[in-house]
Amino acid sequence: MTDFFQDQQPLQFDPDGSDLCFRHYNPDEILNGKRMEEHLRFAVAYWHSFAWPGGDPFGGETFERPWFGDTMEHARLKADVAFELFDILGAPYFCWHDADIRPEGKTFAQSRRNFEEIIEYFEGKMQGSKARLLWGTANMFSHRRFMSGAATNPDPDMFAWSAATVKLCLDATARLGGQNYVLWGGREGYETLLNTDLKRERKQAGRFLQMVVDYKHKIGFEGAILVEPKPQEPSKHQYDYDVATVYGFLKEFGLEGEVQMNIEQGHAILAGHSFEHELALASSLGILGSIDMNRNDYQSGWDTDQFPNNVPEVALAYYEVLKAGGFSKGGTNFDAKLRRQSLDPIDLIASHAGAMDICARGLKAAAAMLDDGSLESMRNERYAGWDLPSSQQMLAGDLASAAAKVDAEGFDPQPRSGKQEILENIVNRFV
Ligand code: XLS
Ligand code: NI
Ligand code: NI
C-alpha cells in the first residue's frame, strides 16, 4: 500500500452520499438484461493519469508525482498507485502504452527487458485486483526516432523498429489477457506534402497492418485489433482521418473483416463530425469495437482530452452503442486527463468518479430511449416504403426498370416531414 491516496476506501454507490461516491453508477443495476458494469466496461488510461506531467505548449510539469523518474523502482511505484486507483474506483479495466509503464532503455533490448519486467509485475498486481486489461498499445509517436512516422517512415529501419515494438506489445497484451490491441497512428501522416510520397506510405501502412493481423492469428490472440482514427495532431494530416477513411483503407488491404475501430469523442469533433456520427457509421459498417471517452473544448480546436461532462452528448453516444448490441470486447476507456492545475490526488479520483457517473446517466437515458421505442419506430416509419417487396425488387433490378416506375398513371412522390424537432423533443424527455 502506498500513501498516495491516504487510505481512501473504494467508492460506493450512494445516491444521497457525500462528495466521493457514485450517485448514478451502480455496477449491479440491470439495464436491458445486463449489469451496468458490463455495459460500460470502464477503463483507466495509464498515460493520462500516471505518465502525463501536466505540461502544455507554454509550460512544463505541474504534477510532482513520487513515481516520476526513469528507474524501475519508479515504474513499480507507478504501478502500485495505478492499481490502488483502479481498486478505489472499482474500474474493471485499464489501458497502457509501452512507454507509459516502463522506463526507456539505452537500447531496444534494454527497453524490452524493462517492459517485460513490468508486465510480470502487472501479472502479480492483477492477481490481487479485479482490474483487467482492456487494451495495450505501442507509443510510436513520443520518442524523436518516430518523428517521421512508424510504419510509414521513409527509413525502412524504422519500419523494422515499429514491427519489433508492436510485436512486443501484442505479445504482452496477449499474456495479460487483453481484450483488444489498439493502433493509433499519431505520426502516420505528414507535415508537408513537399517531402512525402503518399503512395509508398499508404502501402507501408497497409502491409504493416496485414502483418499485425497475421501475427495476431499466429500467436492465437483472441482480442480484437482496433484502429483509432484521428484527422490531425500531432501530424498536420493523419492517414487514419475518420471512420469512413479507415474503412476505405481496410477494404483496400482486405482487412475489413479483421480490424475494428476504437472511436474517440475528441477525434470525431476534430474531424468535423459528432461522436454519434462516427459510432453510427462504424456500427453500420460492422466495425464498432470500443470507445475512448473524453471531450474537447469546443472553442479551442485541439484535442484537449477532458473528462466527459455532457449527459445529452454521452446519451446519444451510448444510444448508438446499445443499438449496435453493446460492447463485446470493447469498453469505455477514459482517454482523458486532469487540467494541469488539478494537482491533488483527490482530483484524480473525482475526475474519474464524475465521468463514470456522467456515463451511467447517459447510458440510463439511452436504455430508456431504446425501451420507449418512439425514436426507432419513427425512423422505421420513415423508411417503411422500402419494406415493400416491390421496392426490394427495384433495388435488385436495373436502372431502366427503376425508371419505368414513373410511367405509372398518377405517379407523383410527395415530400414528407423529417420531424426533426419532434424527434429532438423526444430525446429531451430522457436526458
Ligand atoms: C491520442 C490518442 C491516443 C490513443 C492511444 O490522441 O487518443 O491516446 O488513444 O495511443
Ligand atoms: Ni486522443
Ligand atoms: Ni485515444
GROMACS .gro file of C-alpha atoms and ligand atoms in nm:
model
  443
    1MET     CA    1   0.000   0.000   0.000
    2THR     CA    2   0.141   0.343  -0.091
    3ASP     CA    3   0.033   0.656   0.095
    4PHE     CA    4  -0.057   0.847  -0.221
    5PHE     CA    5  -0.433   0.822  -0.181
    6GLN     CA    6  -0.410   0.822   0.200
    7ASP     CA    7  -0.622   0.516   0.269
    8GLN     CA    8  -0.909   0.627   0.052
    9GLN     CA    9  -1.165   0.345   0.063
   10PRO     CA   10  -1.332   0.210  -0.254
   11LEU     CA   11  -1.612   0.437  -0.374
   12GLN     CA   12  -1.965   0.316  -0.315
   13PHE     CA   13  -2.288   0.374  -0.499
   14ASP     CA   14  -2.488   0.610  -0.278
   15PRO     CA   15  -2.739   0.841  -0.449
   16ASP     CA   16  -2.757   1.070  -0.143
   17GLY     CA   17  -2.397   1.031  -0.032
   18SER     CA   18  -2.113   1.270   0.036
   19ASP     CA   19  -1.878   1.412  -0.227
   20LEU     CA   20  -1.679   1.099  -0.301
   21CYS     CA   21  -1.925   0.834  -0.413
   22PHE     CA   22  -2.118   0.731  -0.720
   23ARG     CA   23  -2.461   0.886  -0.746
   24HIS     CA   24  -2.556   0.722  -1.077
   25TYR     CA   25  -2.303   0.449  -1.146
   26ASN     CA   26  -2.439   0.139  -0.981
   27PRO     CA   27  -2.237  -0.151  -1.124
   28ASP     CA   28  -2.503  -0.405  -1.031
   29GLU     CA   29  -2.806  -0.225  -1.171
   30ILE     CA   30  -2.960  -0.422  -1.455
   31LEU     CA   31  -3.034  -0.238  -1.780
   32ASN     CA   32  -3.160  -0.429  -2.081
   33GLY     CA   33  -3.079  -0.755  -1.909
   34LYS     CA   34  -2.714  -0.672  -1.835
   35ARG     CA   35  -2.531  -0.527  -1.533
   36MET     CA   36  -2.428  -0.163  -1.576
   37GLU     CA   37  -2.065  -0.255  -1.518
   38GLU     CA   38  -2.079  -0.499  -1.809
   39HIS     CA   39  -2.245  -0.242  -2.035
   40LEU     CA   40  -1.995   0.034  -1.970
   41ARG     CA   41  -1.672  -0.163  -1.916
   42PHE     CA   42  -1.479   0.138  -1.784
   43ALA     CA   43  -1.105   0.161  -1.828
   44VAL     CA   44  -0.848   0.397  -1.674
   45ALA     CA   45  -0.585   0.525  -1.919
   46TYR     CA   46  -0.236   0.487  -1.774
   47TRP     CA   47  -0.082   0.761  -1.988
   48HIS     CA   48  -0.300   1.049  -1.878
   49SER     CA   49  -0.345   0.955  -1.515
   50PHE     CA   50   0.004   0.835  -1.429
   51ALA     CA   51   0.252   0.934  -1.701
   52TRP     CA   52   0.142   1.282  -1.810
   53PRO     CA   53   0.332   1.553  -1.616
   54GLY     CA   54   0.079   1.835  -1.663
   55GLY     CA   55   0.267   2.018  -1.938
   56ASP     CA   56   0.125   2.236  -2.213
   57PRO     CA   57   0.291   2.413  -2.508
   58PHE     CA   58   0.388   2.701  -2.278
   59GLY     CA   59   0.495   2.526  -1.962
   60GLY     CA   60   0.629   2.201  -1.826
   61GLU     CA   61   0.548   1.970  -1.541
   62THR     CA   62   0.296   2.085  -1.283
   63PHE     CA   63   0.230   1.746  -1.122
   64GLU     CA   64   0.502   1.632  -0.884
   65ARG     CA   65   0.434   1.263  -0.854
   66PRO     CA   66   0.662   1.047  -0.643
   67TRP     CA   67   0.681   0.795  -0.930
   68PHE     CA   68   0.818   1.042  -1.187
   69GLY     CA   69   1.168   0.928  -1.281
   70ASP     CA   70   1.328   0.673  -1.506
   71THR     CA   71   1.418   0.385  -1.278
   72MET     CA   72   1.239   0.052  -1.245
   73GLU     CA   73   1.164   0.144  -0.887
   74HIS     CA   74   0.968   0.445  -1.011
   75ALA     CA   75   0.785   0.226  -1.260
   76ARG     CA   76   0.684  -0.019  -0.988
   77LEU     CA   77   0.565   0.260  -0.759
   78LYS     CA   78   0.362   0.398  -1.050
   79ALA     CA   79   0.202   0.056  -1.095
   80ASP     CA   80   0.128   0.030  -0.721
   81VAL     CA   81  -0.052   0.366  -0.724
   82ALA     CA   82  -0.230   0.286  -1.051
   83PHE     CA   83  -0.375  -0.036  -0.911
   84GLU     CA   84  -0.480   0.150  -0.597
   85LEU     CA   85  -0.677   0.391  -0.815
   86PHE     CA   86  -0.834   0.103  -1.013
   87ASP     CA   87  -0.945  -0.052  -0.683
   88ILE     CA   88  -1.077   0.275  -0.536
   89LEU     CA   89  -1.285   0.330  -0.849
   90GLY     CA   90  -1.380  -0.034  -0.891
   91ALA     CA   91  -1.260   0.010  -1.250
   92PRO     CA   92  -1.285  -0.323  -1.428
   93TYR     CA   93  -1.020  -0.234  -1.689
   94PHE     CA   94  -0.710  -0.030  -1.764
   95CYS     CA   95  -0.510   0.053  -2.081
   96TRP     CA   96  -0.143   0.134  -2.145
   97HIS     CA   97   0.125   0.221  -2.399
   98ASP     CA   98   0.463   0.052  -2.351
   99ALA     CA   99   0.621   0.392  -2.285
  100ASP     CA  100   0.376   0.473  -2.004
  101ILE     CA  101   0.467   0.176  -1.792
  102ARG     CA  102   0.843   0.122  -1.830
  103PRO     CA  103   1.150   0.343  -1.840
  104GLU     CA  104   1.309   0.381  -2.183
  105GLY     CA  105   1.636   0.188  -2.206
  106LYS     CA  106   1.951   0.287  -2.392
  107THR     CA  107   1.888   0.011  -2.648
  108PHE     CA  108   1.581  -0.172  -2.776
  109ALA     CA  109   1.688  -0.477  -2.577
  110GLN     CA  110   1.711  -0.276  -2.255
  111SER     CA  111   1.366  -0.121  -2.311
  112ARG     CA  112   1.228  -0.469  -2.377
  113ARG     CA  113   1.374  -0.603  -2.051
  114ASN     CA  114   1.225  -0.312  -1.856
  115PHE     CA  115   0.889  -0.363  -2.025
  116GLU     CA  116   0.876  -0.737  -1.968
  117GLU     CA  117   0.967  -0.692  -1.605
  118ILE     CA  118   0.676  -0.453  -1.558
  119ILE     CA  119   0.439  -0.684  -1.744
  120GLU     CA  120   0.535  -0.955  -1.497
  121TYR     CA  121   0.478  -0.709  -1.213
  122PHE     CA  122   0.133  -0.635  -1.360
  123GLU     CA  123   0.054  -1.007  -1.361
  124GLY     CA  124   0.116  -1.015  -0.990
  125LYS     CA  125  -0.089  -0.700  -0.928
  126MET     CA  126  -0.379  -0.834  -1.133
  127GLN     CA  127  -0.400  -1.137  -0.907
  128GLY     CA  128  -0.493  -0.911  -0.617
  129SER     CA  129  -0.725  -0.683  -0.811
  130LYS     CA  130  -1.031  -0.720  -1.028
  131ALA     CA  131  -0.882  -0.482  -1.289
  132ARG     CA  132  -0.823  -0.648  -1.627
  133LEU     CA  133  -0.655  -0.518  -1.942
  134LEU     CA  134  -0.896  -0.358  -2.191
  135TRP     CA  135  -0.616  -0.291  -2.437
  136GLY     CA  136  -0.248  -0.244  -2.480
  137THR     CA  137  -0.079  -0.031  -2.744
  138ALA     CA  138   0.263   0.093  -2.853
  139ASN     CA  139   0.368   0.454  -2.820
  140MET     CA  140   0.521   0.516  -3.162
  141PHE     CA  141   0.492   0.893  -3.153
  142SER     CA  142   0.669   1.046  -2.849
  143HIS     CA  143   1.033   0.946  -2.894
  144ARG     CA  144   1.224   1.151  -3.153
  145ARG     CA  145   1.309   0.838  -3.353
  146PHE     CA  146   0.941   0.828  -3.459
  147MET     CA  147   0.928   1.189  -3.575
  148SER     CA  148   0.887   1.091  -3.943
  149GLY     CA  149   0.642   0.811  -3.871
  150ALA     CA  150   0.647   0.448  -3.761
  151ALA     CA  151   0.532   0.206  -4.035
  152THR     CA  152   0.508   0.496  -4.283
  153ASN     CA  153   0.863   0.618  -4.213
  154PRO     CA  154   1.084   0.686  -4.516
  155ASP     CA  155   1.353   0.484  -4.335
  156PRO     CA  156   1.292   0.105  -4.365
  157ASP     CA  157   1.484   0.052  -4.040
  158MET     CA  158   1.208   0.240  -3.860
  159PHE     CA  159   0.953   0.003  -4.013
  160ALA     CA  160   1.155  -0.280  -3.855
  161TRP     CA  161   1.177  -0.096  -3.521
  162SER     CA  162   0.799  -0.044  -3.530
  163ALA     CA  163   0.740  -0.410  -3.613
  164ALA     CA  164   0.952  -0.514  -3.316
  165THR     CA  165   0.768  -0.269  -3.092
  166VAL     CA  166   0.419  -0.383  -3.191
  167LYS     CA  167   0.520  -0.748  -3.169
  168LEU     CA  168   0.642  -0.692  -2.815
  169CYS     CA  169   0.329  -0.502  -2.712
  170LEU     CA  170   0.094  -0.751  -2.875
  171ASP     CA  171   0.272  -1.041  -2.702
  172ALA     CA  172   0.237  -0.862  -2.367
  173THR     CA  173  -0.128  -0.775  -2.431
  174ALA     CA  174  -0.198  -1.141  -2.504
  175ARG     CA  175  -0.003  -1.252  -2.197
  176LEU     CA  176  -0.215  -1.025  -1.973
  177GLY     CA  177  -0.539  -1.149  -2.133
  178GLY     CA  178  -0.609  -0.813  -2.301
  179GLN     CA  179  -0.945  -0.779  -2.469
  180ASN     CA  180  -0.814  -0.570  -2.761
  181TYR     CA  181  -0.498  -0.432  -2.915
  182VAL     CA  182  -0.510  -0.070  -3.040
  183LEU     CA  183  -0.315   0.107  -3.313
  184TRP     CA  184  -0.331   0.484  -3.318
  185GLY     CA  185  -0.100   0.635  -3.578
  186GLY     CA  186  -0.002   0.966  -3.422
  187ARG     CA  187   0.290   1.014  -3.662
  188GLU     CA  188   0.142   0.813  -3.950
  189GLY     CA  189   0.074   1.116  -4.163
  190TYR     CA  190   0.273   1.410  -4.289
  191GLU     CA  191   0.390   1.758  -4.201
  192THR     CA  192   0.437   1.870  -4.562
  193LEU     CA  193   0.343   1.709  -4.892
  194LEU     CA  194   0.666   1.853  -5.035
  195ASN     CA  195   0.867   1.570  -4.879
  196THR     CA  196   0.601   1.299  -4.872
  197ASP     CA  197   0.535   1.006  -5.106
  198LEU     CA  198   0.170   0.929  -5.031
  199LYS     CA  199   0.163   0.615  -5.243
  200ARG     CA  200   0.454   0.449  -5.067
  201GLU     CA  201   0.342   0.549  -4.720
  202ARG     CA  202  -0.007   0.409  -4.777
  203LYS     CA  203   0.135   0.079  -4.898
  204GLN     CA  204   0.370   0.057  -4.599
  205ALA     CA  205   0.081   0.125  -4.360
  206GLY     CA  206  -0.135  -0.139  -4.532
  207ARG     CA  207   0.138  -0.404  -4.523
  208PHE     CA  208   0.214  -0.326  -4.161
  209LEU     CA  209  -0.148  -0.375  -4.056
  210GLN     CA  210  -0.167  -0.701  -4.253
  211MET     CA  211   0.144  -0.821  -4.069
  212VAL     CA  212  -0.007  -0.727  -3.733
  213VAL     CA  213  -0.325  -0.921  -3.814
  214ASP     CA  214  -0.125  -1.225  -3.933
  215TYR     CA  215   0.082  -1.218  -3.615
  216LYS     CA  216  -0.231  -1.195  -3.401
  217HIS     CA  217  -0.354  -1.518  -3.562
  218LYS     CA  218  -0.013  -1.679  -3.536
  219ILE     CA  219   0.003  -1.634  -3.159
  220GLY     CA  220  -0.369  -1.711  -3.116
  221PHE     CA  221  -0.451  -1.374  -2.962
  222GLU     CA  222  -0.827  -1.371  -2.915
  223GLY     CA  223  -0.870  -0.998  -2.867
  224ALA     CA  224  -0.976  -0.756  -3.138
  225ILE     CA  225  -0.735  -0.543  -3.340
  226LEU     CA  226  -0.861  -0.184  -3.333
  227VAL     CA  227  -0.752   0.120  -3.532
  228GLU     CA  228  -0.817   0.459  -3.370
  229PRO     CA  229  -0.898   0.731  -3.624
  230LYS     CA  230  -0.788   1.094  -3.580
  231PRO     CA  231  -0.762   1.358  -3.852
  232GLN     CA  232  -0.458   1.554  -3.732
  233GLU     CA  233  -0.247   1.635  -3.426
  234PRO     CA  234   0.036   1.569  -3.387
  235SER     CA  235   0.075   1.537  -3.768
  236LYS     CA  236  -0.069   1.809  -3.990
  237HIS     CA  237  -0.261   1.535  -4.169
  238GLN     CA  238  -0.313   1.185  -4.034
  239TYR     CA  239  -0.392   0.899  -4.269
  240ASP     CA  240  -0.648   0.739  -4.035
  241TYR     CA  241  -0.859   1.053  -4.066
  242ASP     CA  242  -1.200   0.924  -3.959
  243VAL     CA  243  -1.412   0.607  -3.965
  244ALA     CA  244  -1.506   0.642  -4.333
  245THR     CA  245  -1.144   0.692  -4.438
  246VAL     CA  246  -1.018   0.398  -4.235
  247TYR     CA  247  -1.291   0.174  -4.377
  248GLY     CA  248  -1.176   0.251  -4.733
  249PHE     CA  249  -0.819   0.171  -4.626
  250LEU     CA  250  -0.922  -0.160  -4.466
  251LYS     CA  251  -1.110  -0.257  -4.784
  252GLU     CA  252  -0.809  -0.183  -5.000
  253PHE     CA  253  -0.589  -0.412  -4.791
  254GLY     CA  254  -0.851  -0.685  -4.738
  255LEU     CA  255  -0.873  -0.621  -4.363
  256GLU     CA  256  -1.236  -0.517  -4.318
  257GLY     CA  257  -1.328  -0.847  -4.154
  258GLU     CA  258  -1.023  -0.837  -3.926
  259VAL     CA  259  -0.995  -0.486  -3.786
  260GLN     CA  260  -1.245  -0.273  -3.597
  261MET     CA  261  -1.247   0.083  -3.470
  262ASN     CA  262  -1.161   0.247  -3.139
  263ILE     CA  263  -1.356   0.571  -3.166
  264GLU     CA  264  -1.268   0.877  -2.959
  265GLN     CA  265  -1.509   1.161  -2.891
  266GLY     CA  266  -1.248   1.437  -2.928
  267HIS     CA  267  -1.112   1.292  -3.252
  268ALA     CA  268  -1.462   1.282  -3.403
  269ILE     CA  269  -1.501   1.652  -3.322
  270LEU     CA  270  -1.158   1.735  -3.475
  271ALA     CA  271  -1.269   1.556  -3.793
  272GLY     CA  272  -1.578   1.778  -3.812
  273HIS     CA  273  -1.818   1.503  -3.701
  274SER     CA  274  -2.023   1.434  -3.393
  275PHE     CA  275  -1.925   1.138  -3.176
  276GLU     CA  276  -2.255   0.967  -3.255
  277HIS     CA  277  -2.191   1.010  -3.628
  278GLU     CA  278  -1.866   0.814  -3.603
  279LEU     CA  279  -2.029   0.548  -3.385
  280ALA     CA  280  -2.334   0.512  -3.608
  281LEU     CA  281  -2.119   0.485  -3.918
  282ALA     CA  282  -1.888   0.225  -3.765
  283SER     CA  283  -2.187   0.029  -3.644
  284SER     CA  284  -2.349   0.037  -3.988
  285LEU     CA  285  -2.021  -0.093  -4.137
  286GLY     CA  286  -1.991  -0.364  -3.870
  287ILE     CA  287  -1.661  -0.227  -3.732
  288LEU     CA  288  -1.761  -0.068  -3.400
  289GLY     CA  289  -1.512  -0.201  -3.146
  290SER     CA  290  -1.450   0.026  -2.847
  291ILE     CA  291  -1.462   0.391  -2.741
  292ASP     CA  292  -1.223   0.647  -2.598
  293MET     CA  293  -1.446   0.867  -2.388
  294ASN     CA  294  -1.344   1.228  -2.339
  295ARG     CA  295  -1.445   1.570  -2.468
  296ASN     CA  296  -1.282   1.862  -2.638
  297ASP     CA  297  -1.323   2.222  -2.554
  298TYR     CA  298  -1.545   2.337  -2.839
  299GLN     CA  299  -1.379   2.677  -2.857
  300SER     CA  300  -1.015   2.570  -2.868
  301GLY     CA  301  -0.997   2.338  -3.171
  302TRP     CA  302  -0.747   2.084  -3.042
  303ASP     CA  303  -0.755   1.752  -2.862
  304THR     CA  304  -0.797   1.876  -2.504
  305ASP     CA  305  -0.882   1.528  -2.368
  306GLN     CA  306  -1.109   1.646  -2.089
  307PHE     CA  307  -1.323   1.414  -1.884
  308PRO     CA  308  -1.679   1.394  -2.023
  309ASN     CA  309  -1.943   1.612  -1.858
  310ASN     CA  310  -2.227   1.649  -2.106
  311VAL     CA  311  -2.507   1.400  -2.042
  312PRO     CA  312  -2.708   1.461  -2.364
  313GLU     CA  313  -2.396   1.401  -2.578
  314VAL     CA  314  -2.297   1.091  -2.388
  315ALA     CA  315  -2.657   0.959  -2.406
  316LEU     CA  316  -2.660   0.982  -2.787
  317ALA     CA  317  -2.325   0.802  -2.800
  318TYR     CA  318  -2.444   0.512  -2.582
  319TYR     CA  319  -2.767   0.502  -2.779
  320GLU     CA  320  -2.559   0.403  -3.083
  321VAL     CA  321  -2.359   0.154  -2.877
  322LEU     CA  322  -2.676  -0.009  -2.741
  323LYS     CA  323  -2.838  -0.019  -3.084
  324ALA     CA  324  -2.528  -0.196  -3.211
  325GLY     CA  325  -2.585  -0.463  -2.944
  326GLY     CA  326  -2.346  -0.319  -2.684
  327PHE     CA  327  -1.976  -0.383  -2.639
  328SER     CA  328  -1.846  -0.734  -2.670
  329LYS     CA  329  -1.468  -0.693  -2.632
  330GLY     CA  330  -1.469  -0.313  -2.630
  331GLY     CA  331  -1.539  -0.075  -2.345
  332THR     CA  332  -1.529   0.287  -2.231
  333ASN     CA  333  -1.169   0.400  -2.192
  334PHE     CA  334  -1.124   0.739  -2.028
  335ASP     CA  335  -0.868   0.884  -2.265
  336ALA     CA  336  -0.894   1.198  -2.055
  337LYS     CA  337  -0.660   1.397  -1.839
  338LEU     CA  338  -0.686   1.633  -1.549
  339ARG     CA  339  -0.642   2.004  -1.607
  340ARG     CA  340  -0.285   2.098  -1.518
  341GLN     CA  341  -0.392   2.290  -1.207
  342SER     CA  342  -0.565   1.982  -1.063
  343LEU     CA  343  -0.269   1.876  -0.854
  344ASP     CA  344  -0.423   1.678  -0.571
  345PRO     CA  345  -0.459   1.300  -0.552
  346ILE     CA  346  -0.828   1.354  -0.488
  347ASP     CA  347  -0.859   1.526  -0.829
  348LEU     CA  348  -0.754   1.201  -0.991
  349ILE     CA  349  -1.029   1.012  -0.809
  350ALA     CA  350  -1.301   1.277  -0.850
  351SER     CA  351  -1.241   1.321  -1.224
  352HIS     CA  352  -1.294   0.952  -1.291
  353ALA     CA  353  -1.583   0.919  -1.047
  354GLY     CA  354  -1.764   1.213  -1.207
  355ALA     CA  355  -1.701   1.078  -1.555
  356MET     CA  356  -1.830   0.734  -1.455
  357ASP     CA  357  -2.146   0.898  -1.321
  358ILE     CA  358  -2.193   1.103  -1.641
  359CYS     CA  359  -2.158   0.786  -1.848
  360ALA     CA  360  -2.400   0.600  -1.623
  361ARG     CA  361  -2.658   0.879  -1.664
  362GLY     CA  362  -2.605   0.877  -2.039
  363LEU     CA  363  -2.637   0.500  -2.056
  364LYS     CA  364  -2.957   0.503  -1.850
  365ALA     CA  365  -3.106   0.768  -2.077
  366ALA     CA  366  -3.002   0.571  -2.384
  367ALA     CA  367  -3.153   0.250  -2.249
  368ALA     CA  368  -3.476   0.433  -2.168
  369MET     CA  369  -3.494   0.584  -2.518
  370LEU     CA  370  -3.444   0.244  -2.670
  371ASP     CA  371  -3.701   0.091  -2.438
  372ASP     CA  372  -3.953   0.363  -2.517
  373GLY     CA  373  -3.909   0.285  -2.885
  374SER     CA  374  -4.051   0.611  -3.028
  375LEU     CA  375  -3.728   0.709  -3.200
  376GLU     CA  376  -3.686   0.372  -3.366
  377SER     CA  377  -4.048   0.342  -3.467
  378MET     CA  378  -4.042   0.689  -3.624
  379ARG     CA  379  -3.721   0.603  -3.804
  380ASN     CA  380  -3.872   0.276  -3.930
  381GLU     CA  381  -4.186   0.453  -4.040
  382ARG     CA  382  -3.978   0.696  -4.243
  383TYR     CA  383  -3.835   0.407  -4.444
  384ALA     CA  384  -4.146   0.188  -4.445
  385GLY     CA  385  -4.184   0.216  -4.824
  386TRP     CA  386  -3.857   0.026  -4.858
  387ASP     CA  387  -4.004  -0.276  -4.680
  388LEU     CA  388  -4.248  -0.338  -4.966
  389PRO     CA  389  -4.150  -0.629  -5.193
  390SER     CA  390  -4.181  -0.402  -5.499
  391SER     CA  391  -3.918  -0.167  -5.354
  392GLN     CA  392  -3.680  -0.453  -5.286
  393GLN     CA  393  -3.737  -0.576  -5.641
  394MET     CA  394  -3.646  -0.231  -5.768
  395LEU     CA  395  -3.318  -0.241  -5.571
  396ALA     CA  396  -3.236  -0.580  -5.722
  397GLY     CA  397  -3.326  -0.465  -6.072
  398ASP     CA  398  -3.164  -0.224  -6.316
  399LEU     CA  399  -3.180   0.147  -6.385
  400ALA     CA  400  -3.432   0.118  -6.669
  401SER     CA  401  -3.684  -0.084  -6.465
  402ALA     CA  402  -3.649   0.160  -6.172
  403ALA     CA  403  -3.706   0.445  -6.415
  404ALA     CA  404  -4.012   0.270  -6.561
  405LYS     CA  405  -4.199   0.319  -6.230
  406VAL     CA  406  -4.254   0.685  -6.307
  407ASP     CA  407  -4.461   0.597  -6.616
  408ALA     CA  408  -4.748   0.466  -6.399
  409GLU     CA  409  -5.061   0.681  -6.405
  410GLY     CA  410  -5.059   0.949  -6.132
  411PHE     CA  411  -4.702   0.867  -6.011
  412ASP     CA  412  -4.616   1.174  -5.802
  413PRO     CA  413  -4.390   1.133  -5.494
  414GLN     CA  414  -4.495   1.365  -5.211
  415PRO     CA  415  -4.238   1.518  -4.971
  416ARG     CA  416  -4.296   1.428  -4.606
  417SER     CA  417  -4.179   1.597  -4.288
  418GLY     CA  418  -3.847   1.476  -4.144
  419LYS     CA  419  -3.991   1.560  -3.798
  420GLN     CA  420  -3.654   1.671  -3.660
  421GLU     CA  421  -3.793   1.897  -3.387
  422ILE     CA  422  -4.038   1.631  -3.271
  423LEU     CA  423  -3.751   1.381  -3.252
  424GLU     CA  424  -3.533   1.627  -3.060
  425ASN     CA  425  -3.822   1.686  -2.820
  426ILE     CA  426  -3.844   1.313  -2.760
  427VAL     CA  427  -3.472   1.291  -2.682
  428ASN     CA  428  -3.506   1.579  -2.438
  429ARG     CA  429  -3.764   1.386  -2.239
  430PHE     CA  430  -3.489   1.138  -2.148
  431VAL     CA  431  -3.174   1.341  -2.094
  432XLS     C1  432  -0.426   1.049  -2.895
  432XLS     C2  433  -0.488   0.917  -2.885
  432XLS     C3  434  -0.410   0.816  -2.801
  432XLS     C4  435  -0.460   0.678  -2.828
  432XLS     C5  436  -0.369   0.569  -2.786
  432XLS     O1  437  -0.489   1.145  -2.935
  432XLS     O2  438  -0.617   0.932  -2.836
  432XLS     O3  439  -0.416   0.849  -2.666
  432XLS     O4  440  -0.586   0.656  -2.769
  432XLS     O5  441  -0.246   0.576  -2.849
  433NI      NI  442  -0.690   1.141  -2.848
  434NI      NI  443  -0.748   0.782  -2.777
   0.00000   0.00000   0.00000
